[in-house]
Amino acid sequence: GQQLNQSPQSMFIQEGEDVSMNCTSSSIFNTWLWYKQEPGEGPVLLIALYKAGELTSNGRLTAQFGITRKDSFLNISASIPSDVGIYFCAGQGGATNKLIFGTGTLLAVQP
Amino acid sequence: ETGVTQTPRHLVMGMTNKKSLKCEQHLGHNAMYWYKQSAKKPLELMFVYSLEERVENNSVPSRFSPECPNSSHLFLHLHTLQPEDSALYLCASSRVTGDYTFGSGTRLTVV
């Protein structure tokens, strides 16, 4: 079945640092989504990408849909303590439009 | 109320109990989903309902029984669960080809 490899698994950084995480897939997706999940809550959509090569920003967050349609990355610039959480990539495609999730990147930001 | 609402937020049940999880969305979406989130595992898709019809059942044990009486409501009926079924159960909704919106989840503990 389809699998998404997300890395790194966790990151422990200082406030103000930039962060980069990525997802790769064994199959092609039509849409890449990036979600953030905080403790006790469901995932919240950060950025949606619909076209290969697309680069989209949301404040300090920037994400790109890879040209091969098998990968995506998320960058966070000038991290702040409230960026703490688990970040998930998700790929969407196929006849059922099923959303497949990566394993998540745990981000911890030290003030 | 807007968004996707899940109740209860927390549930502790014995292995012989019967309980139900409820999900409600007021976004005008026509597809709803149940996901299971266990520690150190990717989100696992359990069931998909599109236009109130179940279109996917990912080999989920029969002790989990979904119900979608209309496009705004989704239930997950639980019966004779096992301790390994303890997890965060997340509901999501979308338009048939749209981004998913998640609820806050129900934290289930089976004792």
PDB file of C-alpha atoms in Angstrom:
ATOM      1  CA  GLY A   1       0.000   0.000   0.000  1.00  0.00           C
ATOM      2  CA  GLN A   2       0.938   3.653  -0.130  1.00  0.00           C
ATOM      3  CA  GLN A   3       3.436   4.810   2.472  1.00  0.00           C
ATOM      4  CA  LEU A   4       4.719   8.204   3.482  1.00  0.00           C
ATOM      5  CA  ASN A   5       8.156   8.566   5.041  1.00  0.00           C
ATOM      6  CA  GLN A   6       8.412  11.722   7.112  1.00  0.00           C
ATOM      7  CA  SER A   7      11.647  13.050   8.572  1.00  0.00           C
ATOM      8  CA  PRO A   8      13.010  13.957  10.935  1.00  0.00           C
ATOM      9  CA  GLN A   9      11.064  12.078  13.573  1.00  0.00           C
ATOM     10  CA  SER A  10      11.723  14.826  16.133  1.00  0.00           C
ATOM     11  CA  MET A  11      13.518  18.156  16.405  1.00  0.00           C
ATOM     12  CA  PHE A  12      14.660  20.092  19.467  1.00  0.00           C
ATOM     13  CA  ILE A  13      15.619  23.638  18.554  1.00  0.00           C
ATOM     14  CA  GLN A  14      16.203  27.090  20.039  1.00  0.00           C
ATOM     15  CA  GLU A  15      13.701  29.881  19.576  1.00  0.00           C
ATOM     16  CA  GLY A  16      14.522  31.860  16.441  1.00  0.00           C
ATOM     17  CA  GLU A  17      15.955  28.954  14.496  1.00  0.00           C
ATOM     18  CA  ASP A  18      14.586  27.841  11.143  1.00  0.00           C
ATOM     19  CA  VAL A  19      13.101  24.354  10.778  1.00  0.00           C
ATOM     20  CA  SER A  20      12.791  22.062   7.797  1.00  0.00           C
ATOM     21  CA  MET A  21      10.970  18.746   7.507  1.00  0.00           C
ATOM     22  CA  ASN A  22      10.005  16.617   4.536  1.00  0.00           C
ATOM     23  CA  CYS A  23       7.922  13.729   3.304  1.00  0.00           C
ATOM     24  CA  THR A  24       8.590  11.244   0.558  1.00  0.00           C
ATOM     25  CA  SER A  25       6.267   8.717  -0.978  1.00  0.00           C
ATOM     26  CA  SER A  26       6.553   5.574  -3.032  1.00  0.00           C
ATOM     27  CA  SER A  27       3.608   6.746  -5.148  1.00  0.00           C
ATOM     28  CA  ILE A  28       2.301   9.892  -6.760  1.00  0.00           C
ATOM     29  CA  PHE A  29      -0.146  12.212  -5.023  1.00  0.00           C
ATOM     30  CA  ASN A  30      -2.442  14.870  -6.455  1.00  0.00           C
ATOM     31  CA  THR A  31      -2.474  16.927  -3.274  1.00  0.00           C
ATOM     32  CA  TRP A  32      -0.053  17.411  -0.410  1.00  0.00           C
ATOM     33  CA  LEU A  33      -1.282  18.751   2.911  1.00  0.00           C
ATOM     34  CA  TRP A  34       0.567  19.786   6.047  1.00  0.00           C
ATOM     35  CA  TYR A  35      -1.151  19.600   9.440  1.00  0.00           C
ATOM     36  CA  LYS A  36      -0.150  20.547  12.978  1.00  0.00           C
ATOM     37  CA  GLN A  37      -1.447  18.698  16.011  1.00  0.00           C
ATOM     38  CA  GLU A  38      -1.221  20.052  19.550  1.00  0.00           C
ATOM     39  CA  PRO A  39      -1.741  17.894  22.656  1.00  0.00           C
ATOM     40  CA  GLY A  40      -5.361  16.889  23.181  1.00  0.00           C
ATOM     41  CA  GLU A  41      -6.485  18.272  19.825  1.00  0.00           C
ATOM     42  CA  GLY A  42      -7.057  17.021  16.320  1.00  0.00           C
ATOM     43  CA  PRO A  43      -4.768  17.967  13.407  1.00  0.00           C
ATOM     44  CA  VAL A  44      -5.270  21.474  12.024  1.00  0.00           C
ATOM     45  CA  LEU A  45      -4.556  22.227   8.386  1.00  0.00           C
ATOM     46  CA  LEU A  46      -1.607  24.577   7.822  1.00  0.00           C
ATOM     47  CA  ILE A  47      -0.968  24.516   4.090  1.00  0.00           C
ATOM     48  CA  ALA A  48      -2.519  22.727   1.107  1.00  0.00           C
ATOM     49  CA  LEU A  49      -0.640  22.165  -2.164  1.00  0.00           C
ATOM     50  CA  TYR A  50      -2.455  21.189  -5.343  1.00  0.00           C
ATOM     51  CA  LYS A  51       0.068  21.396  -8.169  1.00  0.00           C
ATOM     52  CA  ALA A  52       3.514  19.916  -8.755  1.00  0.00           C
ATOM     53  CA  GLY A  53       6.171  22.552  -8.157  1.00  0.00           C
ATOM     54  CA  GLU A  54       3.797  24.780  -6.192  1.00  0.00           C
ATOM     55  CA  LEU A  55       5.385  26.837  -3.397  1.00  0.00           C
ATOM     56  CA  THR A  56       2.953  28.248  -0.848  1.00  0.00           C
ATOM     57  CA  SER A  57       3.449  30.343   2.275  1.00  0.00           C
ATOM     58  CA  ASN A  58       1.323  30.864   5.355  1.00  0.00           C
ATOM     59  CA  GLY A  59       3.028  33.433   7.570  1.00  0.00           C
ATOM     60  CA  ARG A  60       6.351  31.960   8.685  1.00  0.00           C
ATOM     61  CA  LEU A  61       5.505  28.610   7.098  1.00  0.00           C
ATOM     62  CA  THR A  62       6.449  27.668   3.541  1.00  0.00           C
ATOM     63  CA  ALA A  63       5.696  24.372   1.837  1.00  0.00           C
ATOM     64  CA  GLN A  64       6.458  22.987  -1.598  1.00  0.00           C
ATOM     65  CA  PHE A  65       4.896  20.256  -3.721  1.00  0.00           C
ATOM     66  CA  GLY A  66       7.758  18.313  -5.316  1.00  0.00           C
ATOM     67  CA  ILE A  67       8.084  18.189  -9.095  1.00  0.00           C
ATOM     68  CA  THR A  68       7.935  14.389  -9.096  1.00  0.00           C
ATOM     69  CA  ARG A  69       4.684  14.566  -7.042  1.00  0.00           C
ATOM     70  CA  LYS A  70       6.261  12.072  -4.637  1.00  0.00           C
ATOM     71  CA  ASP A  71       7.602  14.514  -2.058  1.00  0.00           C
ATOM     72  CA  SER A  72       6.944  17.719  -0.163  1.00  0.00           C
ATOM     73  CA  PHE A  73       8.734  19.844   2.398  1.00  0.00           C
ATOM     74  CA  LEU A  74       7.682  22.285   5.094  1.00  0.00           C
ATOM     75  CA  ASN A  75       9.884  25.100   6.384  1.00  0.00           C
ATOM     76  CA  ILE A  76       9.232  27.189   9.482  1.00  0.00           C
ATOM     77  CA  SER A  77      11.276  30.344   9.789  1.00  0.00           C
ATOM     78  CA  ALA A  78      12.214  32.106  13.043  1.00  0.00           C
ATOM     79  CA  SER A  79      10.546  29.518  15.282  1.00  0.00           C
ATOM     80  CA  ILE A  80       8.676  30.582  18.415  1.00  0.00           C
ATOM     81  CA  PRO A  81       7.570  28.536  21.457  1.00  0.00           C
ATOM     82  CA  SER A  82       3.985  28.196  20.192  1.00  0.00           C
ATOM     83  CA  ASP A  83       5.271  26.299  17.148  1.00  0.00           C
ATOM     84  CA  VAL A  84       5.591  23.284  19.454  1.00  0.00           C
ATOM     85  CA  GLY A  85       3.540  20.300  18.316  1.00  0.00           C
ATOM     86  CA  ILE A  86       3.528  17.378  15.939  1.00  0.00           C
ATOM     87  CA  TYR A  87       3.586  18.198  12.239  1.00  0.00           C
ATOM     88  CA  PHE A  88       2.078  15.723   9.806  1.00  0.00           C
ATOM     89  CA  CYS A  89       2.327  15.579   6.074  1.00  0.00           C
ATOM     90  CA  ALA A  90      -0.516  13.942   4.183  1.00  0.00           C
ATOM     91  CA  GLY A  91      -0.890  12.922   0.577  1.00  0.00           C
ATOM     92  CA  GLN A  92      -4.182  12.661  -1.217  1.00  0.00           C
ATOM     93  CA  GLY A  93      -4.986  10.902  -4.450  1.00  0.00           C
ATOM     94  CA  GLY A  94      -6.369   7.836  -6.149  1.00  0.00           C
ATOM     95  CA  ALA A  95      -9.958   6.989  -6.962  1.00  0.00           C
ATOM     96  CA  THR A  96     -11.199   7.306  -3.370  1.00  0.00           C
ATOM     97  CA  ASN A  97      -9.330  10.548  -2.613  1.00  0.00           C
ATOM     98  CA  LYS A  98      -8.026   8.832   0.507  1.00  0.00           C
ATOM     99  CA  LEU A  99      -5.719  10.883   2.747  1.00  0.00           C
ATOM    100  CA  ILE A 100      -2.530   9.051   3.745  1.00  0.00           C
ATOM    101  CA  PHE A 101      -0.580  10.473   6.683  1.00  0.00           C
ATOM    102  CA  GLY A 102       3.106  10.522   7.443  1.00  0.00           C
ATOM    103  CA  THR A 103       4.408   9.423  10.831  1.00  0.00           C
ATOM    104  CA  GLY A 104       4.792  12.971  12.098  1.00  0.00           C
ATOM    105  CA  THR A 105       7.628  15.258  13.210  1.00  0.00           C
ATOM    106  CA  LEU A 106       7.648  16.270  16.855  1.00  0.00           C
ATOM    107  CA  LEU A 107       8.914  19.851  17.216  1.00  0.00           C
ATOM    108  CA  ALA A 108      10.112  21.218  20.542  1.00  0.00           C
ATOM    109  CA  VAL A 109      11.213  24.863  20.774  1.00  0.00           C
ATOM    110  CA  GLN A 110      13.332  26.062  23.680  1.00  0.00           C
ATOM    111  CA  PRO A 111      12.759  29.731  24.609  1.00  0.00           C
TER     112      PRO A 111
ATOM    113  CA  GLU B   1     -21.584  25.752  16.176  1.00  0.00           C
ATOM    114  CA  THR B   2     -19.053  25.448  13.362  1.00  0.00           C
ATOM    115  CA  GLY B   3     -16.352  22.929  12.509  1.00  0.00           C
ATOM    116  CA  VAL B   4     -16.208  19.268  13.470  1.00  0.00           C
ATOM    117  CA  THR B   5     -17.349  18.396  16.998  1.00  0.00           C
ATOM    118  CA  GLN B   6     -16.615  15.092  18.669  1.00  0.00           C
ATOM    119  CA  THR B   7     -18.118  13.756  21.893  1.00  0.00           C
ATOM    120  CA  PRO B   8     -17.163  12.617  24.385  1.00  0.00           C
ATOM    121  CA  ARG B   9     -13.619  14.033  24.613  1.00  0.00           C
ATOM    122  CA  HIS B  10     -12.560  11.237  26.955  1.00  0.00           C
ATOM    123  CA  LEU B  11     -13.996   7.756  27.488  1.00  0.00           C
ATOM    124  CA  VAL B  12     -12.978   4.918  29.757  1.00  0.00           C
ATOM    125  CA  MET B  13     -14.762   1.632  29.169  1.00  0.00           C
ATOM    126  CA  GLY B  14     -14.532  -1.965  30.235  1.00  0.00           C
ATOM    127  CA  MET B  15     -14.045  -4.752  27.737  1.00  0.00           C
ATOM    128  CA  THR B  16     -17.671  -5.882  28.075  1.00  0.00           C
ATOM    129  CA  ASN B  17     -19.196  -2.412  27.686  1.00  0.00           C
ATOM    130  CA  LYS B  18     -21.005  -0.945  24.699  1.00  0.00           C
ATOM    131  CA  LYS B  19     -20.447   2.723  23.972  1.00  0.00           C
ATOM    132  CA  SER B  20     -20.702   5.097  21.033  1.00  0.00           C
ATOM    133  CA  LEU B  21     -18.571   7.969  19.779  1.00  0.00           C
ATOM    134  CA  LYS B  22     -20.320  10.845  18.064  1.00  0.00           C
ATOM    135  CA  CYS B  23     -19.124  13.244  15.402  1.00  0.00           C
ATOM    136  CA  GLU B  24     -20.997  16.216  14.014  1.00  0.00           C
ATOM    137  CA  GLN B  25     -20.014  18.660  11.274  1.00  0.00           C
ATOM    138  CA  HIS B  26     -21.642  21.928  10.217  1.00  0.00           C
ATOM    139  CA  LEU B  27     -19.395  22.678   7.246  1.00  0.00           C
ATOM    140  CA  GLY B  28     -21.670  21.420   4.484  1.00  0.00           C
ATOM    141  CA  HIS B  29     -19.254  18.588   3.768  1.00  0.00           C
ATOM    142  CA  ASN B  30     -20.491  15.361   2.210  1.00  0.00           C
ATOM    143  CA  ALA B  31     -17.771  12.914   3.219  1.00  0.00           C
ATOM    144  CA  MET B  32     -16.875  11.831   6.751  1.00  0.00           C
ATOM    145  CA  TYR B  33     -14.086   9.675   8.116  1.00  0.00           C
ATOM    146  CA  TRP B  34     -12.978   7.817  11.234  1.00  0.00           C
ATOM    147  CA  TYR B  35      -9.248   7.641  11.980  1.00  0.00           C
ATOM    148  CA  LYS B  36      -7.420   5.868  14.794  1.00  0.00           C
ATOM    149  CA  GLN B  37      -4.292   7.492  16.248  1.00  0.00           C
ATOM    150  CA  SER B  38      -2.061   5.300  18.404  1.00  0.00           C
ATOM    151  CA  ALA B  39       1.254   6.272  19.920  1.00  0.00           C
ATOM    152  CA  LYS B  40       4.177   6.130  17.483  1.00  0.00           C
ATOM    153  CA  LYS B  41       1.996   5.093  14.545  1.00  0.00           C
ATOM    154  CA  PRO B  42       0.656   7.052  11.563  1.00  0.00           C
ATOM    155  CA  LEU B  43      -2.996   7.965  11.611  1.00  0.00           C
ATOM    156  CA  GLU B  44      -4.898   4.909  10.437  1.00  0.00           C
ATOM    157  CA  LEU B  45      -7.963   5.362   8.282  1.00  0.00           C
ATOM    158  CA  MET B  46     -10.790   3.168   9.571  1.00  0.00           C
ATOM    159  CA  PHE B  47     -13.941   4.083   7.674  1.00  0.00           C
ATOM    160  CA  VAL B  48     -14.995   6.449   4.899  1.00  0.00           C
ATOM    161  CA  TYR B  49     -18.540   7.617   4.246  1.00  0.00           C
ATOM    162  CA  SER B  50     -19.263   9.550   1.082  1.00  0.00           C
ATOM    163  CA  LEU B  51     -22.768  10.914   0.534  1.00  0.00           C
ATOM    164  CA  GLU B  52     -23.879   8.819   3.542  1.00  0.00           C
ATOM    165  CA  GLU B  53     -22.717   5.589   1.945  1.00  0.00           C
ATOM    166  CA  ARG B  54     -19.826   3.600   3.363  1.00  0.00           C
ATOM    167  CA  VAL B  55     -17.215   3.468   0.640  1.00  0.00           C
ATOM    168  CA  GLU B  56     -14.303   2.090   2.587  1.00  0.00           C
ATOM    169  CA  ASN B  57     -13.678  -0.201   5.515  1.00  0.00           C
ATOM    170  CA  ASN B  58      -9.992  -0.745   6.097  1.00  0.00           C
ATOM    171  CA  SER B  59     -10.114  -4.252   7.556  1.00  0.00           C
ATOM    172  CA  VAL B  60     -11.390  -2.916  10.842  1.00  0.00           C
ATOM    173  CA  PRO B  61     -12.551  -5.566  13.382  1.00  0.00           C
ATOM    174  CA  SER B  62     -16.304  -5.980  13.695  1.00  0.00           C
ATOM    175  CA  ARG B  63     -16.196  -4.747  17.303  1.00  0.00           C
ATOM    176  CA  PHE B  64     -16.107  -1.282  15.658  1.00  0.00           C
ATOM    177  CA  SER B  65     -19.358  -0.466  13.876  1.00  0.00           C
ATOM    178  CA  PRO B  66     -19.832   2.880  12.102  1.00  0.00           C
ATOM    179  CA  GLU B  67     -23.130   4.576  11.378  1.00  0.00           C
ATOM    180  CA  CYS B  68     -23.815   7.627   9.218  1.00  0.00           C
ATOM    181  CA  PRO B  69     -27.509   8.562   9.496  1.00  0.00           C
ATOM    182  CA  ASN B  70     -27.076  11.799   7.504  1.00  0.00           C
ATOM    183  CA  SER B  71     -24.329  13.931   6.005  1.00  0.00           C
ATOM    184  CA  SER B  72     -23.797  15.875   9.245  1.00  0.00           C
ATOM    185  CA  HIS B  73     -23.501  13.026  11.737  1.00  0.00           C
ATOM    186  CA  LEU B  74     -21.208  10.046  12.119  1.00  0.00           C
ATOM    187  CA  PHE B  75     -21.112   7.515  14.919  1.00  0.00           C
ATOM    188  CA  LEU B  76     -18.692   4.785  15.920  1.00  0.00           C
ATOM    189  CA  HIS B  77     -20.331   2.071  18.006  1.00  0.00           C
ATOM    190  CA  LEU B  78     -17.951   0.149  20.231  1.00  0.00           C
ATOM    191  CA  HIS B  79     -18.567  -3.344  21.613  1.00  0.00           C
ATOM    192  CA  THR B  80     -16.313  -5.774  23.508  1.00  0.00           C
ATOM    193  CA  LEU B  81     -13.143  -3.830  22.822  1.00  0.00           C
ATOM    194  CA  GLN B  82      -9.627  -4.923  23.744  1.00  0.00           C
ATOM    195  CA  PRO B  83      -6.989  -2.927  25.657  1.00  0.00           C
ATOM    196  CA  GLU B  84      -5.005  -2.480  22.422  1.00  0.00           C
ATOM    197  CA  ASP B  85      -7.960  -0.508  21.053  1.00  0.00           C
ATOM    198  CA  SER B  86      -7.074   2.319  23.445  1.00  0.00           C
ATOM    199  CA  ALA B  87      -6.198   5.305  21.250  1.00  0.00           C
ATOM    200  CA  LEU B  88      -7.307   8.733  20.087  1.00  0.00           C
ATOM    201  CA  TYR B  89     -10.200   8.364  17.647  1.00  0.00           C
ATOM    202  CA  LEU B  90     -10.451  11.243  15.221  1.00  0.00           C
ATOM    203  CA  CYS B  91     -13.348  12.179  13.006  1.00  0.00           C
ATOM    204  CA  ALA B  92     -12.849  14.272   9.885  1.00  0.00           C
ATOM    205  CA  SER B  93     -15.047  15.635   7.152  1.00  0.00           C
ATOM    206  CA  SER B  94     -14.495  17.015   3.676  1.00  0.00           C
ATOM    207  CA  ARG B  95     -16.192  17.780   0.432  1.00  0.00           C
ATOM    208  CA  VAL B  96     -15.748  14.750  -1.807  1.00  0.00           C
ATOM    209  CA  THR B  97     -12.587  16.236  -3.339  1.00  0.00           C
ATOM    210  CA  GLY B  98     -11.612  18.719  -0.668  1.00  0.00           C
ATOM    211  CA  ASP B  99      -9.300  19.195   2.295  1.00  0.00           C
ATOM    212  CA  TYR B 100     -10.100  17.371   5.501  1.00  0.00           C
ATOM    213  CA  THR B 101     -11.189  19.154   8.679  1.00  0.00           C
ATOM    214  CA  PHE B 102     -10.611  17.199  11.871  1.00  0.00           C
ATOM    215  CA  GLY B 103     -12.406  17.149  15.191  1.00  0.00           C
ATOM    216  CA  SER B 104     -10.528  17.259  18.504  1.00  0.00           C
ATOM    217  CA  GLY B 105     -10.850  13.522  18.955  1.00  0.00           C
ATOM    218  CA  THR B 106     -12.063  11.132  21.636  1.00  0.00           C
ATOM    219  CA  ARG B 107      -9.374   9.717  23.904  1.00  0.00           C
ATOM    220  CA  LEU B 108     -10.490   6.126  24.514  1.00  0.00           C
ATOM    221  CA  THR B 109      -9.083   3.923  27.251  1.00  0.00           C
ATOM    222  CA  VAL B 110     -10.171   0.284  27.437  1.00  0.00           C
ATOM    223  CA  VAL B 111      -9.642  -1.336  30.814  1.00  0.00           C
TER     224      VAL B 111
END
